[in-house]
Amino acid sequence: MSVVALLSVAPVVEDSMASEVAEAVAALDEFDVSYETNPMGTVIEADDIDTLLAAVGAAHKAVDADRVSTFLKIDDKRTRDQRAHEKVDAVERELGREARRER
């Protein structure tokens, strides 16, 4: 089984959030997860939900602010093992088919 999630952790501040977001992302290194950060959040992948939730909790706690906003969207596909890159690959294949159909 694999669990894929989109995580966004940020302090509620007026100034740059980069240093606090970096602390949240760095906290993920203590867990057996893989992740990729993008402009809107971090995609995390873990073998099970418990590992994922522990990593998310650590990322949330790593932000040192009076107020922290955390968004978490989880895809817990229980019937088969599907990695994050496979989801992207499937969309890329469809885009390739669409381009061929338009010709």
PDB file of C-alpha atoms in Angstrom:
ATOM      1  CA  MET A   1       0.000   0.000   0.000  1.00  0.00           C
ATOM      2  CA  SER A   2       1.115   3.559  -0.574  1.00  0.00           C
ATOM      3  CA  VAL A   3      -0.356   6.807   0.641  1.00  0.00           C
ATOM      4  CA  VAL A   4       0.074  10.046  -1.296  1.00  0.00           C
ATOM      5  CA  ALA A   5      -0.759  13.429   0.168  1.00  0.00           C
ATOM      6  CA  LEU A   6      -0.591  17.116  -0.618  1.00  0.00           C
ATOM      7  CA  LEU A   7       0.618  19.097   2.379  1.00  0.00           C
ATOM      8  CA  SER A   8       0.831  22.829   2.876  1.00  0.00           C
ATOM      9  CA  VAL A   9       2.077  24.176   6.215  1.00  0.00           C
ATOM     10  CA  ALA A  10       2.581  27.893   6.696  1.00  0.00           C
ATOM     11  CA  PRO A  11       2.653  30.468   9.439  1.00  0.00           C
ATOM     12  CA  VAL A  12      -0.030  33.111   9.241  1.00  0.00           C
ATOM     13  CA  VAL A  13       2.185  36.185   8.762  1.00  0.00           C
ATOM     14  CA  GLU A  14       2.456  39.239   6.533  1.00  0.00           C
ATOM     15  CA  ASP A  15       6.124  38.741   5.596  1.00  0.00           C
ATOM     16  CA  SER A  16       7.914  35.928   3.781  1.00  0.00           C
ATOM     17  CA  MET A  17       7.056  32.438   4.973  1.00  0.00           C
ATOM     18  CA  ALA A  18      10.021  30.761   3.272  1.00  0.00           C
ATOM     19  CA  SER A  19      12.139  30.092   6.356  1.00  0.00           C
ATOM     20  CA  GLU A  20       9.260  28.584   8.333  1.00  0.00           C
ATOM     21  CA  VAL A  21       8.089  26.527   5.354  1.00  0.00           C
ATOM     22  CA  ALA A  22      11.665  25.264   5.007  1.00  0.00           C
ATOM     23  CA  GLU A  23      11.557  24.136   8.655  1.00  0.00           C
ATOM     24  CA  ALA A  24       8.346  22.208   7.993  1.00  0.00           C
ATOM     25  CA  VAL A  25       9.802  20.509   4.924  1.00  0.00           C
ATOM     26  CA  ALA A  26      13.061  19.710   6.748  1.00  0.00           C
ATOM     27  CA  ALA A  27      11.068  17.961   9.492  1.00  0.00           C
ATOM     28  CA  LEU A  28       9.963  15.395   6.904  1.00  0.00           C
ATOM     29  CA  ASP A  29      13.558  14.143   6.622  1.00  0.00           C
ATOM     30  CA  GLU A  30      13.175  12.405  10.000  1.00  0.00           C
ATOM     31  CA  PHE A  31      10.575  10.016   8.549  1.00  0.00           C
ATOM     32  CA  ASP A  32      10.521   7.228   5.982  1.00  0.00           C
ATOM     33  CA  VAL A  33       8.709   9.318   3.382  1.00  0.00           C
ATOM     34  CA  SER A  34       9.576  10.728   0.000  1.00  0.00           C
ATOM     35  CA  TYR A  35       8.492  14.214  -0.948  1.00  0.00           C
ATOM     36  CA  GLU A  36       8.630  16.856  -3.628  1.00  0.00           C
ATOM     37  CA  THR A  37       8.033  20.514  -2.897  1.00  0.00           C
ATOM     38  CA  ASN A  38       6.276  22.713  -5.441  1.00  0.00           C
ATOM     39  CA  PRO A  39       5.004  26.326  -5.358  1.00  0.00           C
ATOM     40  CA  MET A  40       1.677  25.324  -3.774  1.00  0.00           C
ATOM     41  CA  GLY A  41       2.747  22.685  -1.257  1.00  0.00           C
ATOM     42  CA  THR A  42       4.612  19.441  -0.822  1.00  0.00           C
ATOM     43  CA  VAL A  43       3.581  16.076  -2.206  1.00  0.00           C
ATOM     44  CA  ILE A  44       4.432  13.355   0.320  1.00  0.00           C
ATOM     45  CA  GLU A  45       4.463   9.622  -0.232  1.00  0.00           C
ATOM     46  CA  ALA A  46       4.625   6.973   2.500  1.00  0.00           C
ATOM     47  CA  ASP A  47       4.072   3.237   2.722  1.00  0.00           C
ATOM     48  CA  ASP A  48       1.318   3.617   5.312  1.00  0.00           C
ATOM     49  CA  ILE A  49      -1.024   6.204   6.818  1.00  0.00           C
ATOM     50  CA  ASP A  50       0.589   6.138  10.270  1.00  0.00           C
ATOM     51  CA  THR A  51       3.990   7.136   8.880  1.00  0.00           C
ATOM     52  CA  LEU A  52       2.407   9.843   6.758  1.00  0.00           C
ATOM     53  CA  LEU A  53       0.432  11.327   9.647  1.00  0.00           C
ATOM     54  CA  ALA A  54       3.460  11.277  11.967  1.00  0.00           C
ATOM     55  CA  ALA A  55       5.493  13.163   9.342  1.00  0.00           C
ATOM     56  CA  VAL A  56       2.693  15.683   8.810  1.00  0.00           C
ATOM     57  CA  GLY A  57       2.415  16.261  12.564  1.00  0.00           C
ATOM     58  CA  ALA A  58       6.144  16.915  12.796  1.00  0.00           C
ATOM     59  CA  ALA A  59       6.012  19.336   9.856  1.00  0.00           C
ATOM     60  CA  HIS A  60       3.144  21.235  11.478  1.00  0.00           C
ATOM     61  CA  LYS A  61       4.948  21.443  14.830  1.00  0.00           C
ATOM     62  CA  ALA A  62       8.185  22.583  13.159  1.00  0.00           C
ATOM     63  CA  VAL A  63       6.666  25.948  12.248  1.00  0.00           C
ATOM     64  CA  ASP A  64       7.424  28.396  15.044  1.00  0.00           C
ATOM     65  CA  ALA A  65       4.606  30.918  14.834  1.00  0.00           C
ATOM     66  CA  ASP A  66       1.675  32.159  16.883  1.00  0.00           C
ATOM     67  CA  ARG A  67      -0.678  30.785  14.256  1.00  0.00           C
ATOM     68  CA  VAL A  68      -0.073  27.969  11.758  1.00  0.00           C
ATOM     69  CA  SER A  69      -2.282  26.995   8.828  1.00  0.00           C
ATOM     70  CA  THR A  70      -2.019  23.409   7.593  1.00  0.00           C
ATOM     71  CA  PHE A  71      -3.820  21.922   4.608  1.00  0.00           C
ATOM     72  CA  LEU A  72      -3.675  18.162   4.033  1.00  0.00           C
ATOM     73  CA  LYS A  73      -5.251  16.173   1.230  1.00  0.00           C
ATOM     74  CA  ILE A  74      -4.736  12.388   1.385  1.00  0.00           C
ATOM     75  CA  ASP A  75      -5.144   9.721  -1.293  1.00  0.00           C
ATOM     76  CA  ASP A  76      -5.049   6.381   0.551  1.00  0.00           C
ATOM     77  CA  LYS A  77      -5.466   3.860  -2.255  1.00  0.00           C
ATOM     78  CA  ARG A  78      -6.008   0.627  -0.365  1.00  0.00           C
ATOM     79  CA  THR A  79      -6.639  -1.802  -3.212  1.00  0.00           C
ATOM     80  CA  ARG A  80      -3.278  -1.453  -4.947  1.00  0.00           C
ATOM     81  CA  ASP A  81       0.126   0.121  -4.608  1.00  0.00           C
ATOM     82  CA  GLN A  82       0.320   3.257  -6.760  1.00  0.00           C
ATOM     83  CA  ARG A  83       3.173   5.710  -6.420  1.00  0.00           C
ATOM     84  CA  ALA A  84       2.880   9.445  -6.993  1.00  0.00           C
ATOM     85  CA  HIS A  85       4.942   9.362 -10.184  1.00  0.00           C
ATOM     86  CA  GLU A  86       2.563   6.758 -11.633  1.00  0.00           C
ATOM     87  CA  LYS A  87      -0.329   9.210 -11.282  1.00  0.00           C
ATOM     88  CA  VAL A  88       1.655  11.850 -13.154  1.00  0.00           C
ATOM     89  CA  ASP A  89       2.748   9.309 -15.790  1.00  0.00           C
ATOM     90  CA  ALA A  90      -0.902   8.365 -16.438  1.00  0.00           C
ATOM     91  CA  VAL A  91      -1.827  11.998 -17.081  1.00  0.00           C
ATOM     92  CA  GLU A  92       1.208  12.468 -19.331  1.00  0.00           C
ATOM     93  CA  ARG A  93       0.158   9.419 -21.373  1.00  0.00           C
ATOM     94  CA  GLU A  94      -3.332  10.891 -21.768  1.00  0.00           C
ATOM     95  CA  LEU A  95      -1.863  14.210 -22.861  1.00  0.00           C
ATOM     96  CA  GLY A  96       0.155  12.369 -25.485  1.00  0.00           C
ATOM     97  CA  ARG A  97      -2.977  10.634 -26.757  1.00  0.00           C
ATOM     98  CA  GLU A  98      -4.830  13.951 -26.890  1.00  0.00           C
ATOM     99  CA  ALA A  99      -2.039  15.528 -28.933  1.00  0.00           C
ATOM    100  CA  ARG A 100      -2.148  12.621 -31.411  1.00  0.00           C
ATOM    101  CA  ARG A 101      -5.942  12.910 -31.742  1.00  0.00           C
ATOM    102  CA  GLU A 102      -5.698  16.614 -32.606  1.00  0.00           C
ATOM    103  CA  ARG A 103      -3.396  16.023 -35.586  1.00  0.00           C
TER     104      ARG A 103
END
